[in-house]
């Protein structure tokens, strides 16, 4: 007669743990890699937003002048601020002057958007305040992402990342 508290002899499981690990590892790997890919995409997007906001602020720091080149000088400062803020990005998605949009328009203009052309002699004052718009977009982020998606597994990264900032400018307040 066997006592009730005696455990049964252990059974051998010959490779079951290795088989379970071989099945579960790809799932865990894809989950961690997806978190990494999306996390880096959010980091790039947040950095882009910070950069265009810095560009808009840089346009306000330029001294007030009476010449028509005033807006062009402000544009150069804004573009440089955006490029300096995103200097850490890989060369494939790092901004160039052509990628960054800078425009100034009057508040309330129907056609006021980031793709509007810059009017160099636009006047702003307390009665007609202006809006500075700075934007940057990465058009093909999927193919040039920092951590690319694994082919065939359907990790969906955004095709375009875009950031836009606007700031109200009143020349009498500068």
JSON list of C-alpha atoms in Angstrom, two decimals:
[
{"chain": "A", "resi": 1, "resn": "UNK", "atom": "CA", "xyz": [0.00, 0.00, 0.00]},
{"chain": "A", "resi": 2, "resn": "UNK", "atom": "CA", "xyz": [1.29, 3.43, -0.96]},
{"chain": "A", "resi": 3, "resn": "UNK", "atom": "CA", "xyz": [0.90, 6.43, 1.27]},
{"chain": "A", "resi": 4, "resn": "UNK", "atom": "CA", "xyz": [-1.28, 9.25, -0.13]},
{"chain": "A", "resi": 5, "resn": "UNK", "atom": "CA", "xyz": [1.39, 11.93, 0.11]},
{"chain": "A", "resi": 6, "resn": "UNK", "atom": "CA", "xyz": [4.00, 10.21, -2.06]},
{"chain": "A", "resi": 7, "resn": "UNK", "atom": "CA", "xyz": [4.28, 11.87, -5.49]},
{"chain": "A", "resi": 8, "resn": "UNK", "atom": "CA", "xyz": [4.13, 9.82, -8.64]},
{"chain": "A", "resi": 9, "resn": "UNK", "atom": "CA", "xyz": [7.43, 9.27, -10.42]},
{"chain": "A", "resi": 10, "resn": "UNK", "atom": "CA", "xyz": [8.20, 12.02, -12.99]},
{"chain": "A", "resi": 11, "resn": "UNK", "atom": "CA", "xyz": [7.34, 11.34, -16.60]},
{"chain": "A", "resi": 12, "resn": "UNK", "atom": "CA", "xyz": [9.75, 12.20, -19.34]},
{"chain": "A", "resi": 13, "resn": "UNK", "atom": "CA", "xyz": [8.62, 14.85, -21.82]},
{"chain": "A", "resi": 14, "resn": "UNK", "atom": "CA", "xyz": [11.30, 14.48, -24.50]},
{"chain": "A", "resi": 15, "resn": "UNK", "atom": "CA", "xyz": [11.46, 17.89, -26.27]},
{"chain": "A", "resi": 16, "resn": "UNK", "atom": "CA", "xyz": [8.00, 19.26, -25.58]},
{"chain": "A", "resi": 17, "resn": "UNK", "atom": "CA", "xyz": [9.48, 22.47, -24.11]},
{"chain": "A", "resi": 18, "resn": "UNK", "atom": "CA", "xyz": [11.63, 23.01, -27.19]},
{"chain": "A", "resi": 19, "resn": "UNK", "atom": "CA", "xyz": [8.61, 22.51, -29.42]},
{"chain": "A", "resi": 20, "resn": "UNK", "atom": "CA", "xyz": [6.51, 24.96, -27.39]},
{"chain": "A", "resi": 21, "resn": "UNK", "atom": "CA", "xyz": [9.31, 27.54, -27.50]},
{"chain": "A", "resi": 22, "resn": "UNK", "atom": "CA", "xyz": [9.67, 27.11, -31.27]},
{"chain": "A", "resi": 23, "resn": "UNK", "atom": "CA", "xyz": [5.97, 27.86, -31.68]},
{"chain": "A", "resi": 24, "resn": "UNK", "atom": "CA", "xyz": [5.75, 30.79, -29.22]},
{"chain": "A", "resi": 25, "resn": "UNK", "atom": "CA", "xyz": [9.06, 32.57, -30.02]},
{"chain": "A", "resi": 26, "resn": "UNK", "atom": "CA", "xyz": [7.99, 33.98, -33.43]},
{"chain": "A", "resi": 27, "resn": "UNK", "atom": "CA", "xyz": [4.81, 35.36, -31.90]},
{"chain": "A", "resi": 28, "resn": "UNK", "atom": "CA", "xyz": [6.73, 37.12, -29.11]},
{"chain": "A", "resi": 29, "resn": "UNK", "atom": "CA", "xyz": [9.37, 38.34, -31.56]},
{"chain": "A", "resi": 30, "resn": "UNK", "atom": "CA", "xyz": [6.79, 39.86, -33.92]},
{"chain": "A", "resi": 31, "resn": "UNK", "atom": "CA", "xyz": [4.99, 41.50, -31.01]},
{"chain": "A", "resi": 32, "resn": "UNK", "atom": "CA", "xyz": [8.18, 43.10, -29.67]},
{"chain": "A", "resi": 33, "resn": "UNK", "atom": "CA", "xyz": [9.28, 44.16, -33.16]},
{"chain": "A", "resi": 34, "resn": "UNK", "atom": "CA", "xyz": [5.87, 45.72, -33.90]},
{"chain": "A", "resi": 35, "resn": "UNK", "atom": "CA", "xyz": [6.06, 47.69, -30.64]},
{"chain": "A", "resi": 36, "resn": "UNK", "atom": "CA", "xyz": [9.55, 48.85, -31.62]},
{"chain": "A", "resi": 37, "resn": "UNK", "atom": "CA", "xyz": [8.49, 49.88, -35.15]},
{"chain": "A", "resi": 38, "resn": "UNK", "atom": "CA", "xyz": [5.44, 51.80, -34.00]},
{"chain": "A", "resi": 39, "resn": "UNK", "atom": "CA", "xyz": [7.34, 53.36, -31.10]},
{"chain": "A", "resi": 40, "resn": "UNK", "atom": "CA", "xyz": [10.01, 54.67, -33.45]},
{"chain": "A", "resi": 41, "resn": "UNK", "atom": "CA", "xyz": [7.34, 55.96, -35.83]},
{"chain": "A", "resi": 42, "resn": "UNK", "atom": "CA", "xyz": [5.74, 57.89, -32.96]},
{"chain": "A", "resi": 43, "resn": "UNK", "atom": "CA", "xyz": [9.17, 59.22, -31.96]},
{"chain": "A", "resi": 44, "resn": "UNK", "atom": "CA", "xyz": [9.84, 60.48, -35.50]},
{"chain": "A", "resi": 45, "resn": "UNK", "atom": "CA", "xyz": [6.37, 62.07, -35.69]},
{"chain": "A", "resi": 46, "resn": "UNK", "atom": "CA", "xyz": [6.76, 63.81, -32.31]},
{"chain": "A", "resi": 47, "resn": "UNK", "atom": "CA", "xyz": [10.22, 65.04, -33.31]},
{"chain": "A", "resi": 48, "resn": "UNK", "atom": "CA", "xyz": [8.81, 66.41, -36.56]},
{"chain": "A", "resi": 49, "resn": "UNK", "atom": "CA", "xyz": [6.10, 68.30, -34.68]},
{"chain": "A", "resi": 50, "resn": "UNK", "atom": "CA", "xyz": [8.66, 69.75, -32.28]},
{"chain": "A", "resi": 51, "resn": "UNK", "atom": "CA", "xyz": [10.89, 70.78, -35.20]},
{"chain": "A", "resi": 52, "resn": "UNK", "atom": "CA", "xyz": [8.19, 72.66, -37.12]},
{"chain": "A", "resi": 53, "resn": "UNK", "atom": "CA", "xyz": [7.13, 74.42, -33.91]},
{"chain": "A", "resi": 54, "resn": "UNK", "atom": "CA", "xyz": [10.75, 75.49, -33.40]},
{"chain": "A", "resi": 55, "resn": "UNK", "atom": "CA", "xyz": [10.80, 76.71, -36.99]},
{"chain": "A", "resi": 56, "resn": "UNK", "atom": "CA", "xyz": [7.71, 78.84, -36.44]},
{"chain": "A", "resi": 57, "resn": "UNK", "atom": "CA", "xyz": [9.23, 80.31, -33.27]},
{"chain": "A", "resi": 58, "resn": "UNK", "atom": "CA", "xyz": [12.49, 81.01, -35.09]},
{"chain": "A", "resi": 59, "resn": "UNK", "atom": "CA", "xyz": [10.59, 83.06, -37.67]},
{"chain": "A", "resi": 60, "resn": "UNK", "atom": "CA", "xyz": [9.38, 85.32, -34.87]},
{"chain": "A", "resi": 61, "resn": "UNK", "atom": "CA", "xyz": [12.89, 85.94, -33.56]},
{"chain": "A", "resi": 62, "resn": "UNK", "atom": "CA", "xyz": [14.06, 87.75, -36.68]},
{"chain": "A", "resi": 63, "resn": "UNK", "atom": "CA", "xyz": [14.26, 91.54, -36.16]},
{"chain": "A", "resi": 64, "resn": "UNK", "atom": "CA", "xyz": [11.55, 93.65, -37.73]},
{"chain": "A", "resi": 65, "resn": "UNK", "atom": "CA", "xyz": [12.58, 95.36, -40.93]},
{"chain": "A", "resi": 66, "resn": "UNK", "atom": "CA", "xyz": [10.92, 97.38, -43.64]},
{"chain": "A", "resi": 67, "resn": "UNK", "atom": "CA", "xyz": [12.35, 95.53, -46.64]},
{"chain": "A", "resi": 68, "resn": "UNK", "atom": "CA", "xyz": [10.60, 92.92, -48.75]},
{"chain": "A", "resi": 69, "resn": "UNK", "atom": "CA", "xyz": [13.36, 90.43, -47.99]},
{"chain": "A", "resi": 70, "resn": "UNK", "atom": "CA", "xyz": [12.24, 90.33, -44.35]},
{"chain": "A", "resi": 71, "resn": "UNK", "atom": "CA", "xyz": [9.98, 87.29, -44.93]},
{"chain": "A", "resi": 72, "resn": "UNK", "atom": "CA", "xyz": [12.67, 85.50, -46.92]},
{"chain": "A", "resi": 73, "resn": "UNK", "atom": "CA", "xyz": [15.14, 86.01, -44.08]},
{"chain": "A", "resi": 74, "resn": "UNK", "atom": "CA", "xyz": [12.58, 84.70, -41.60]},
{"chain": "A", "resi": 75, "resn": "UNK", "atom": "CA", "xyz": [12.01, 81.72, -43.89]},
{"chain": "A", "resi": 76, "resn": "UNK", "atom": "CA", "xyz": [15.72, 80.89, -43.90]},
{"chain": "A", "resi": 77, "resn": "UNK", "atom": "CA", "xyz": [15.81, 80.98, -40.10]},
{"chain": "A", "resi": 78, "resn": "UNK", "atom": "CA", "xyz": [12.73, 78.77, -39.85]},
{"chain": "A", "resi": 79, "resn": "UNK", "atom": "CA", "xyz": [14.11, 76.23, -42.33]},
{"chain": "A", "resi": 80, "resn": "UNK", "atom": "CA", "xyz": [17.43, 76.09, -40.49]},
{"chain": "A", "resi": 81, "resn": "UNK", "atom": "CA", "xyz": [15.67, 75.58, -37.14]},
{"chain": "A", "resi": 82, "resn": "UNK", "atom": "CA", "xyz": [13.68, 72.65, -38.55]},
{"chain": "A", "resi": 83, "resn": "UNK", "atom": "CA", "xyz": [16.76, 71.05, -40.09]},
{"chain": "A", "resi": 84, "resn": "UNK", "atom": "CA", "xyz": [18.77, 71.50, -36.88]},
{"chain": "A", "resi": 85, "resn": "UNK", "atom": "CA", "xyz": [16.03, 69.87, -34.80]},
{"chain": "A", "resi": 86, "resn": "UNK", "atom": "CA", "xyz": [15.82, 66.84, -37.11]},
{"chain": "A", "resi": 87, "resn": "UNK", "atom": "CA", "xyz": [19.54, 66.42, -37.66]},
{"chain": "A", "resi": 88, "resn": "UNK", "atom": "CA", "xyz": [19.51, 63.08, -35.81]},
{"chain": "A", "resi": 89, "resn": "UNK", "atom": "CA", "xyz": [17.29, 61.39, -38.43]},
{"chain": "A", "resi": 90, "resn": "UNK", "atom": "CA", "xyz": [18.81, 59.04, -41.02]},
{"chain": "A", "resi": 91, "resn": "UNK", "atom": "CA", "xyz": [19.70, 60.76, -44.32]},
{"chain": "A", "resi": 92, "resn": "UNK", "atom": "CA", "xyz": [16.80, 59.11, -46.17]},
{"chain": "A", "resi": 93, "resn": "UNK", "atom": "CA", "xyz": [14.19, 60.98, -44.10]},
{"chain": "A", "resi": 94, "resn": "UNK", "atom": "CA", "xyz": [16.21, 64.02, -42.99]},
{"chain": "A", "resi": 95, "resn": "UNK", "atom": "CA", "xyz": [14.59, 67.25, -44.27]},
{"chain": "A", "resi": 96, "resn": "UNK", "atom": "CA", "xyz": [16.01, 69.44, -47.01]},
{"chain": "A", "resi": 97, "resn": "UNK", "atom": "CA", "xyz": [14.98, 73.00, -47.83]},
{"chain": "A", "resi": 98, "resn": "UNK", "atom": "CA", "xyz": [12.64, 71.70, -50.54]},
{"chain": "A", "resi": 99, "resn": "UNK", "atom": "CA", "xyz": [10.83, 69.39, -48.09]},
{"chain": "A", "resi": 100, "resn": "UNK", "atom": "CA", "xyz": [9.95, 72.11, -45.57]},
{"chain": "A", "resi": 101, "resn": "UNK", "atom": "CA", "xyz": [7.03, 74.40, -46.36]},
{"chain": "A", "resi": 102, "resn": "UNK", "atom": "CA", "xyz": [7.01, 77.98, -45.03]},
{"chain": "A", "resi": 103, "resn": "UNK", "atom": "CA", "xyz": [4.33, 80.53, -45.78]},
{"chain": "A", "resi": 104, "resn": "UNK", "atom": "CA", "xyz": [2.80, 83.63, -44.29]},
{"chain": "A", "resi": 105, "resn": "UNK", "atom": "CA", "xyz": [-0.78, 84.72, -44.87]},
{"chain": "A", "resi": 106, "resn": "UNK", "atom": "CA", "xyz": [-3.34, 86.97, -43.27]},
{"chain": "A", "resi": 107, "resn": "UNK", "atom": "CA", "xyz": [-5.61, 85.51, -40.64]},
{"chain": "A", "resi": 108, "resn": "UNK", "atom": "CA", "xyz": [-8.92, 84.55, -42.19]},
{"chain": "A", "resi": 109, "resn": "UNK", "atom": "CA", "xyz": [-7.65, 84.07, -45.75]},
{"chain": "A", "resi": 110, "resn": "UNK", "atom": "CA", "xyz": [-9.56, 81.20, -47.32]},
{"chain": "A", "resi": 111, "resn": "UNK", "atom": "CA", "xyz": [-6.51, 79.98, -49.22]},
{"chain": "A", "resi": 112, "resn": "UNK", "atom": "CA", "xyz": [-4.22, 80.03, -46.21]},
{"chain": "A", "resi": 113, "resn": "UNK", "atom": "CA", "xyz": [-2.52, 76.64, -46.03]},
{"chain": "A", "resi": 114, "resn": "UNK", "atom": "CA", "xyz": [0.99, 75.25, -45.87]},
{"chain": "A", "resi": 115, "resn": "UNK", "atom": "CA", "xyz": [1.21, 74.91, -49.66]},
{"chain": "A", "resi": 116, "resn": "UNK", "atom": "CA", "xyz": [0.46, 78.59, -50.35]},
{"chain": "A", "resi": 117, "resn": "UNK", "atom": "CA", "xyz": [3.22, 80.61, -51.98]},
{"chain": "A", "resi": 118, "resn": "UNK", "atom": "CA", "xyz": [5.17, 83.04, -49.82]},
{"chain": "A", "resi": 119, "resn": "UNK", "atom": "CA", "xyz": [4.29, 86.69, -50.51]},
{"chain": "A", "resi": 120, "resn": "UNK", "atom": "CA", "xyz": [7.49, 88.58, -49.70]},
{"chain": "A", "resi": 121, "resn": "UNK", "atom": "CA", "xyz": [5.90, 92.02, -49.31]},
{"chain": "A", "resi": 122, "resn": "UNK", "atom": "CA", "xyz": [2.95, 91.03, -47.13]},
{"chain": "A", "resi": 123, "resn": "UNK", "atom": "CA", "xyz": [2.37, 93.58, -44.39]},
{"chain": "A", "resi": 124, "resn": "UNK", "atom": "CA", "xyz": [1.15, 92.66, -40.94]},
{"chain": "A", "resi": 125, "resn": "UNK", "atom": "CA", "xyz": [0.00, 94.95, -38.16]},
{"chain": "A", "resi": 126, "resn": "UNK", "atom": "CA", "xyz": [-2.43, 94.97, -35.25]},
{"chain": "A", "resi": 127, "resn": "UNK", "atom": "CA", "xyz": [-5.43, 95.36, -37.57]},
{"chain": "A", "resi": 128, "resn": "UNK", "atom": "CA", "xyz": [-4.35, 92.70, -40.05]},
{"chain": "A", "resi": 129, "resn": "UNK", "atom": "CA", "xyz": [-2.39, 90.04, -38.16]},
{"chain": "A", "resi": 130, "resn": "UNK", "atom": "CA", "xyz": [-0.56, 87.35, -40.07]},
{"chain": "A", "resi": 131, "resn": "UNK", "atom": "CA", "xyz": [-0.21, 83.65, -39.55]},
{"chain": "A", "resi": 132, "resn": "UNK", "atom": "CA", "xyz": [3.13, 81.88, -40.05]},
{"chain": "A", "resi": 133, "resn": "UNK", "atom": "CA", "xyz": [2.75, 78.28, -41.21]},
{"chain": "A", "resi": 134, "resn": "UNK", "atom": "CA", "xyz": [5.62, 75.78, -41.18]},
{"chain": "A", "resi": 135, "resn": "UNK", "atom": "CA", "xyz": [5.17, 72.15, -42.23]},
{"chain": "A", "resi": 136, "resn": "UNK", "atom": "CA", "xyz": [7.24, 69.11, -43.07]},
{"chain": "A", "resi": 137, "resn": "UNK", "atom": "CA", "xyz": [6.16, 65.77, -44.48]},
{"chain": "A", "resi": 138, "resn": "UNK", "atom": "CA", "xyz": [7.93, 62.48, -45.10]},
{"chain": "A", "resi": 139, "resn": "UNK", "atom": "CA", "xyz": [6.14, 61.18, -48.19]},
{"chain": "A", "resi": 140, "resn": "UNK", "atom": "CA", "xyz": [7.28, 57.54, -48.32]},
{"chain": "A", "resi": 141, "resn": "UNK", "atom": "CA", "xyz": [7.89, 56.62, -44.69]},
{"chain": "A", "resi": 142, "resn": "UNK", "atom": "CA", "xyz": [7.12, 52.92, -45.18]},
{"chain": "A", "resi": 143, "resn": "UNK", "atom": "CA", "xyz": [10.13, 52.31, -47.40]},
{"chain": "A", "resi": 144, "resn": "UNK", "atom": "CA", "xyz": [12.54, 54.48, -45.40]},
{"chain": "A", "resi": 145, "resn": "UNK", "atom": "CA", "xyz": [11.43, 53.88, -41.81]},
{"chain": "A", "resi": 146, "resn": "UNK", "atom": "CA", "xyz": [14.03, 53.74, -39.06]},
{"chain": "A", "resi": 147, "resn": "UNK", "atom": "CA", "xyz": [12.98, 50.17, -38.21]},
{"chain": "A", "resi": 148, "resn": "UNK", "atom": "CA", "xyz": [11.49, 48.71, -41.40]},
{"chain": "A", "resi": 149, "resn": "UNK", "atom": "CA", "xyz": [8.59, 46.30, -41.34]},
{"chain": "A", "resi": 150, "resn": "UNK", "atom": "CA", "xyz": [9.31, 42.60, -41.74]},
{"chain": "A", "resi": 151, "resn": "UNK", "atom": "CA", "xyz": [8.23, 41.57, -45.26]},
{"chain": "A", "resi": 152, "resn": "UNK", "atom": "CA", "xyz": [5.25, 39.25, -45.39]},
{"chain": "A", "resi": 153, "resn": "UNK", "atom": "CA", "xyz": [4.00, 39.81, -41.86]},
{"chain": "A", "resi": 154, "resn": "UNK", "atom": "CA", "xyz": [1.79, 42.80, -42.56]},
{"chain": "A", "resi": 155, "resn": "UNK", "atom": "CA", "xyz": [3.15, 45.29, -40.05]},
{"chain": "A", "resi": 156, "resn": "UNK", "atom": "CA", "xyz": [1.45, 48.40, -41.35]},
{"chain": "A", "resi": 157, "resn": "UNK", "atom": "CA", "xyz": [3.49, 51.58, -40.99]},
{"chain": "A", "resi": 158, "resn": "UNK", "atom": "CA", "xyz": [2.07, 54.92, -42.09]},
{"chain": "A", "resi": 159, "resn": "UNK", "atom": "CA", "xyz": [2.90, 55.86, -45.67]},
{"chain": "A", "resi": 160, "resn": "UNK", "atom": "CA", "xyz": [3.17, 59.57, -44.85]},
{"chain": "A", "resi": 161, "resn": "UNK", "atom": "CA", "xyz": [4.21, 61.37, -41.68]},
{"chain": "A", "resi": 162, "resn": "UNK", "atom": "CA", "xyz": [3.28, 65.05, -41.56]},
{"chain": "A", "resi": 163, "resn": "UNK", "atom": "CA", "xyz": [3.67, 67.85, -39.03]},
{"chain": "A", "resi": 164, "resn": "UNK", "atom": "CA", "xyz": [2.35, 71.41, -39.25]},
{"chain": "A", "resi": 165, "resn": "UNK", "atom": "CA", "xyz": [2.71, 74.36, -36.91]},
{"chain": "A", "resi": 166, "resn": "UNK", "atom": "CA", "xyz": [1.21, 77.82, -37.05]},
{"chain": "A", "resi": 167, "resn": "UNK", "atom": "CA", "xyz": [1.89, 80.91, -35.01]},
{"chain": "A", "resi": 168, "resn": "UNK", "atom": "CA", "xyz": [0.10, 84.25, -34.96]},
{"chain": "A", "resi": 169, "resn": "UNK", "atom": "CA", "xyz": [2.30, 87.21, -35.80]},
{"chain": "A", "resi": 170, "resn": "UNK", "atom": "CA", "xyz": [1.55, 90.83, -35.10]},
{"chain": "A", "resi": 171, "resn": "UNK", "atom": "CA", "xyz": [4.34, 93.16, -36.17]},
{"chain": "A", "resi": 172, "resn": "UNK", "atom": "CA", "xyz": [3.45, 95.78, -33.58]},
{"chain": "A", "resi": 173, "resn": "UNK", "atom": "CA", "xyz": [4.05, 93.24, -30.83]},
{"chain": "A", "resi": 174, "resn": "UNK", "atom": "CA", "xyz": [7.55, 92.31, -32.02]}
]
